[in-house]
Coordinates of C-alpha atoms in Angstrom, one line a residue:
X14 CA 172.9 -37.7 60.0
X15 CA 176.4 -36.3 59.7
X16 CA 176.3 -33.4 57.4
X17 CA 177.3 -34.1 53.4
X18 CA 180.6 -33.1 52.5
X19 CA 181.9 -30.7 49.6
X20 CA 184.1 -30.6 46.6
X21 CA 183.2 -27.9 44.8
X22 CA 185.5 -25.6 43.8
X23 CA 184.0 -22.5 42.8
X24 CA 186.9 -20.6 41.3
X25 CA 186.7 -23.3 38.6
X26 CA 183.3 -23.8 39.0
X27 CA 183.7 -27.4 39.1
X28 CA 183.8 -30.1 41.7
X29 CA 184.6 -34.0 41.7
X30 CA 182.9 -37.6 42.5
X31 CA 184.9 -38.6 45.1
X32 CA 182.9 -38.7 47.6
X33 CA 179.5 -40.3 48.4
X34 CA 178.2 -43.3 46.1
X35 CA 176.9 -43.5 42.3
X36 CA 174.8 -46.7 43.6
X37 CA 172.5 -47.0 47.0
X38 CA 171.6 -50.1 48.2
X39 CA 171.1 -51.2 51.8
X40 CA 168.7 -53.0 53.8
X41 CA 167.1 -51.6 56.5
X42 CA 164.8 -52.7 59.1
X43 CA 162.2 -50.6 61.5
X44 CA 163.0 -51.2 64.9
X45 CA 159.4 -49.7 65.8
X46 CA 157.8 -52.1 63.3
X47 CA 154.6 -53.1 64.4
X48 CA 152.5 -55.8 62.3
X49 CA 149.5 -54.6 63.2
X50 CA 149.8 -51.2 62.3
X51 CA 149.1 -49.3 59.5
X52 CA 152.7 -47.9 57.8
X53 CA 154.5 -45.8 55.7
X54 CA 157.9 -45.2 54.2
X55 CA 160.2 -43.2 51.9
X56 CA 163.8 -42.9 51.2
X57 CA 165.2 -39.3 50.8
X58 CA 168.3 -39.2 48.8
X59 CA 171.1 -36.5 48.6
X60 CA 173.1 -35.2 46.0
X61 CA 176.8 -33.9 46.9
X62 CA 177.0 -30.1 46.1
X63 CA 177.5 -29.2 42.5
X64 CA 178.1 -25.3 41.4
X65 CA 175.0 -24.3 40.0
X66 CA 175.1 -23.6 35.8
X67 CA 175.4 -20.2 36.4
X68 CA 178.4 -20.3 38.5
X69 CA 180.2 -22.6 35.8
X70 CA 179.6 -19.8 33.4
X71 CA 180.6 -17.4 35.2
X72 CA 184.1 -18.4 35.5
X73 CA 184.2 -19.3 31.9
X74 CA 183.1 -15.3 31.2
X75 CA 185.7 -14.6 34.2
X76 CA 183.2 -13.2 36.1
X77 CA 181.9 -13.1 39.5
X78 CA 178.8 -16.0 40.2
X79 CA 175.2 -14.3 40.5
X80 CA 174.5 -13.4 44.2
X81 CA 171.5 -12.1 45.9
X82 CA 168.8 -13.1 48.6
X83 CA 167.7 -16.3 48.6
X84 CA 170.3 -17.6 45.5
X85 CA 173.5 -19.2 46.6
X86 CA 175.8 -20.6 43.9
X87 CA 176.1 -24.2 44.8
X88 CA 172.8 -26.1 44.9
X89 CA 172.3 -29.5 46.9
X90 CA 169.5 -31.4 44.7
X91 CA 167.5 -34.0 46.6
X92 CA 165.1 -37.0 45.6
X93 CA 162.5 -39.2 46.8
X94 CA 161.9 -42.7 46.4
X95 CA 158.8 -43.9 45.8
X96 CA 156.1 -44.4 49.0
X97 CA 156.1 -47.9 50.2
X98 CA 152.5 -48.6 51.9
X99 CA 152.2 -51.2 54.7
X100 CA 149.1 -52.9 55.2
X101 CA 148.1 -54.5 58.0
X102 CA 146.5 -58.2 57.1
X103 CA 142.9 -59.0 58.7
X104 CA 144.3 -61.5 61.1
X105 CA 147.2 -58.9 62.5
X106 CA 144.3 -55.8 62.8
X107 CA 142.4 -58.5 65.2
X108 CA 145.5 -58.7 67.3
X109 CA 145.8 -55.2 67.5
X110 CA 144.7 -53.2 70.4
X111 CA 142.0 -50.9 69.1
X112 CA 143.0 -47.4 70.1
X113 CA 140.6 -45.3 71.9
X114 CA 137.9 -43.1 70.3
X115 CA 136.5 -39.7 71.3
X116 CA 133.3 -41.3 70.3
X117 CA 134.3 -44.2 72.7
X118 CA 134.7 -41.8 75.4
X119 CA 131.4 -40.2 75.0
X120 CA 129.6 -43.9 75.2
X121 CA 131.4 -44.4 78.4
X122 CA 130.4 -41.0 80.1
X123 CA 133.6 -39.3 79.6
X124 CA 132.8 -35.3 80.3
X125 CA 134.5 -32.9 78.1
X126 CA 135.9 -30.3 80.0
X127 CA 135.1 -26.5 79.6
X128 CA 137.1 -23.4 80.0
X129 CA 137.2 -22.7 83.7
X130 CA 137.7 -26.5 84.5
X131 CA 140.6 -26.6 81.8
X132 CA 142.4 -23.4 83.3
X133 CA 141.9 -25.0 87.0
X134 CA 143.8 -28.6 85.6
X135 CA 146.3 -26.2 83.6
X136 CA 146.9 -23.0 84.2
X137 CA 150.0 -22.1 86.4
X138 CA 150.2 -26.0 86.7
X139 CA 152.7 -28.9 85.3
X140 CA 150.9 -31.8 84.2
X141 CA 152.4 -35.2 83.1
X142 CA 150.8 -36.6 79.5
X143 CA 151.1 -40.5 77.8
X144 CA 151.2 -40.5 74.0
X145 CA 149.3 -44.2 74.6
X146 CA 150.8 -45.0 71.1
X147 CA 154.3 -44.3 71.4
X148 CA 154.5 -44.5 75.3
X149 CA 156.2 -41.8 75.6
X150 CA 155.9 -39.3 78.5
X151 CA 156.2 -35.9 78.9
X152 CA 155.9 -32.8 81.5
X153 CA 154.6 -29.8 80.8
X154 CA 154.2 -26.5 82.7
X155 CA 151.4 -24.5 81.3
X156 CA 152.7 -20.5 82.7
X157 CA 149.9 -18.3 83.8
X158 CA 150.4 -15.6 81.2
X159 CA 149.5 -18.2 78.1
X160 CA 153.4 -19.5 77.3
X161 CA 153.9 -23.1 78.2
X162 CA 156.9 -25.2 77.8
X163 CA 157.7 -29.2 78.0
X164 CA 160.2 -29.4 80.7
X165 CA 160.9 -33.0 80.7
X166 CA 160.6 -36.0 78.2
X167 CA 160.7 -39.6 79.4
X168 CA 162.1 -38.5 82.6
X169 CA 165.1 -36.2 81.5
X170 CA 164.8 -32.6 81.0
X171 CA 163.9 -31.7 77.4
X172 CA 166.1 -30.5 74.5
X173 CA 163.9 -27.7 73.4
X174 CA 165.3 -28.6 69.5
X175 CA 164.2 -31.9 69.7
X176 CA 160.4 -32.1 71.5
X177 CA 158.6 -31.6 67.9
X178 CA 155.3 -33.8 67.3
X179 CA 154.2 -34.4 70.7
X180 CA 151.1 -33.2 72.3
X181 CA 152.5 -29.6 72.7
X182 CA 155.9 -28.9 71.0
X183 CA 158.4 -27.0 72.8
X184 CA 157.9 -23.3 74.0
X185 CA 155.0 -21.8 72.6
X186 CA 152.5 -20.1 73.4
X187 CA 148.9 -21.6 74.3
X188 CA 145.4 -20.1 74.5
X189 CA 142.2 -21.9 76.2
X190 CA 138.9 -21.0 74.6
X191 CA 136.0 -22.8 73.6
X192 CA 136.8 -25.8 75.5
X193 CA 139.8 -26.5 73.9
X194 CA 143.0 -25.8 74.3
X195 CA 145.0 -23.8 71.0
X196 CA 148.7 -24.2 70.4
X197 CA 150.9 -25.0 67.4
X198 CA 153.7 -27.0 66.2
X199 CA 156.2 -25.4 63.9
X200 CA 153.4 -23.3 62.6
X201 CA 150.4 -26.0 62.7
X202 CA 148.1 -24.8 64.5
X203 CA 145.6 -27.8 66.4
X204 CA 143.3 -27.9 69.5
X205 CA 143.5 -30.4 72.5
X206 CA 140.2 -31.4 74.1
X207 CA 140.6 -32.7 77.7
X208 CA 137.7 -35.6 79.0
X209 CA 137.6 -36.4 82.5
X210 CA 136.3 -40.3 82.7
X211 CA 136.2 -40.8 86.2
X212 CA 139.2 -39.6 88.1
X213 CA 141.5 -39.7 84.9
X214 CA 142.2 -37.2 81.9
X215 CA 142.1 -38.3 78.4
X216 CA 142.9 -35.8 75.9
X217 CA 142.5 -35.7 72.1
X218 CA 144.3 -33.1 69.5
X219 CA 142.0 -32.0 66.6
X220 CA 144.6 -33.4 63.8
X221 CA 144.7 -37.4 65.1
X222 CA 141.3 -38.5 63.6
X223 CA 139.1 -38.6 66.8
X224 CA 141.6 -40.3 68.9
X225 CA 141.9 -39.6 72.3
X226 CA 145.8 -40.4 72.1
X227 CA 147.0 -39.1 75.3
X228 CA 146.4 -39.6 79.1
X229 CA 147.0 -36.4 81.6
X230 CA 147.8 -36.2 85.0
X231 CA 148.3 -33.5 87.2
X232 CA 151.7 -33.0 89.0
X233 CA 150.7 -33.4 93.0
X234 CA 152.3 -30.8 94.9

């Protein structure tokens, strides 16, 4: 989204309405919509920049706005509409493709795989991962001294500014213990639990509700 423009003038410590729009409407569609799925949305609305108060009377003492850490004197205020829930009706859910448990796993004989097996599929290694839900694919190189970066997303090398909720996040550092393997997104931190059913990896992160979301393969060399 292009950024919001200004009017503020702040050696008046006014500004004008002659940008932007007094009434939103639109319609908008979800190209990802899927019937069958559970949904959720919200509209975020932004204000143009006023001065704050305290920058109007400033100039009306003739003085110079407050200033200080963390205080600026314009101020960008931002709403939310209400939440708009999608529910799924019985008939789409049964044409829905359930999505594959970790307790699904275990009733198939999927082995969960420990420390020293995890290290051998990882460690030193790229591996190629599936988000099954999204379909998208990514590879990631898992360095030896525990920093691992995604070096490619759906075939094109990654914008490091861009990889956010996937399986990993961007560069970050990664610790195996316990039979899991730690890492955080922007602060979050989760663990990924790696099954071997057969000659294929299925892997699950601790924050999707016992879904084992994404498949792993190991680059061949």
């Amino acid at each position: 989204m292009p950024a919001i423009g200004s009017t503020v003038d702040l050696t008046k410590g006014t500004y004008t309405n002659t940008i932007g729009a007094v009434e939103l409407k639109t319609v908008w569609t979800d190209p990802d919509f899927d019937p069958a799925l559970d949904a959720f949305y919200y509209v975020r609305v932004l204000e143009i920049p006023t001065p704050r108060w305290s920058s109007m009377q400033a100039v009306q003492l003739g003085r110079v706005p407050p200033s200080g850490t963390g205080f600026t004197a314009v101020i960008q205020e931002r709403a939310w509409s209400s939440p708009i829930w999608y529910t799924p009706s019985a008939e789409a859910r049964k044409a829905s493709k359930p999505g594959l448990t970790v307790a699904e796993l275990s009733k198939q004989g999927a082995q969960l795989l420990g420390d020293a097996q995890l290290k051998e599929l990882l460690v030193g290694k790229t591996v190629k991962v599936r988000n099954s839900v999204t379909g998208q694919r990514f590879e990631i190189l898992h360095g030896a001294t525990g920093r691992r970066l995604i070096t490619s997303v759906d075939g094109k090398a990654a914008d490091l500014h861009e990889v956010g909720e996937m399986m990993h996040g961007g560069d970050r550092d990664y610790e195996i213990r316990d039979g899991r393997l730690r890492t955080d997104i922007n602060g979050s931190e989760f663990d990924v639990a790696v099954y071997q059913l057969g000659d294929k990896y299925l892997a699950a992160r601790s924050n999707e509700f016992g879904y084992a979301n994404y498949e792993v393969e190991p680059v061949k060399e």
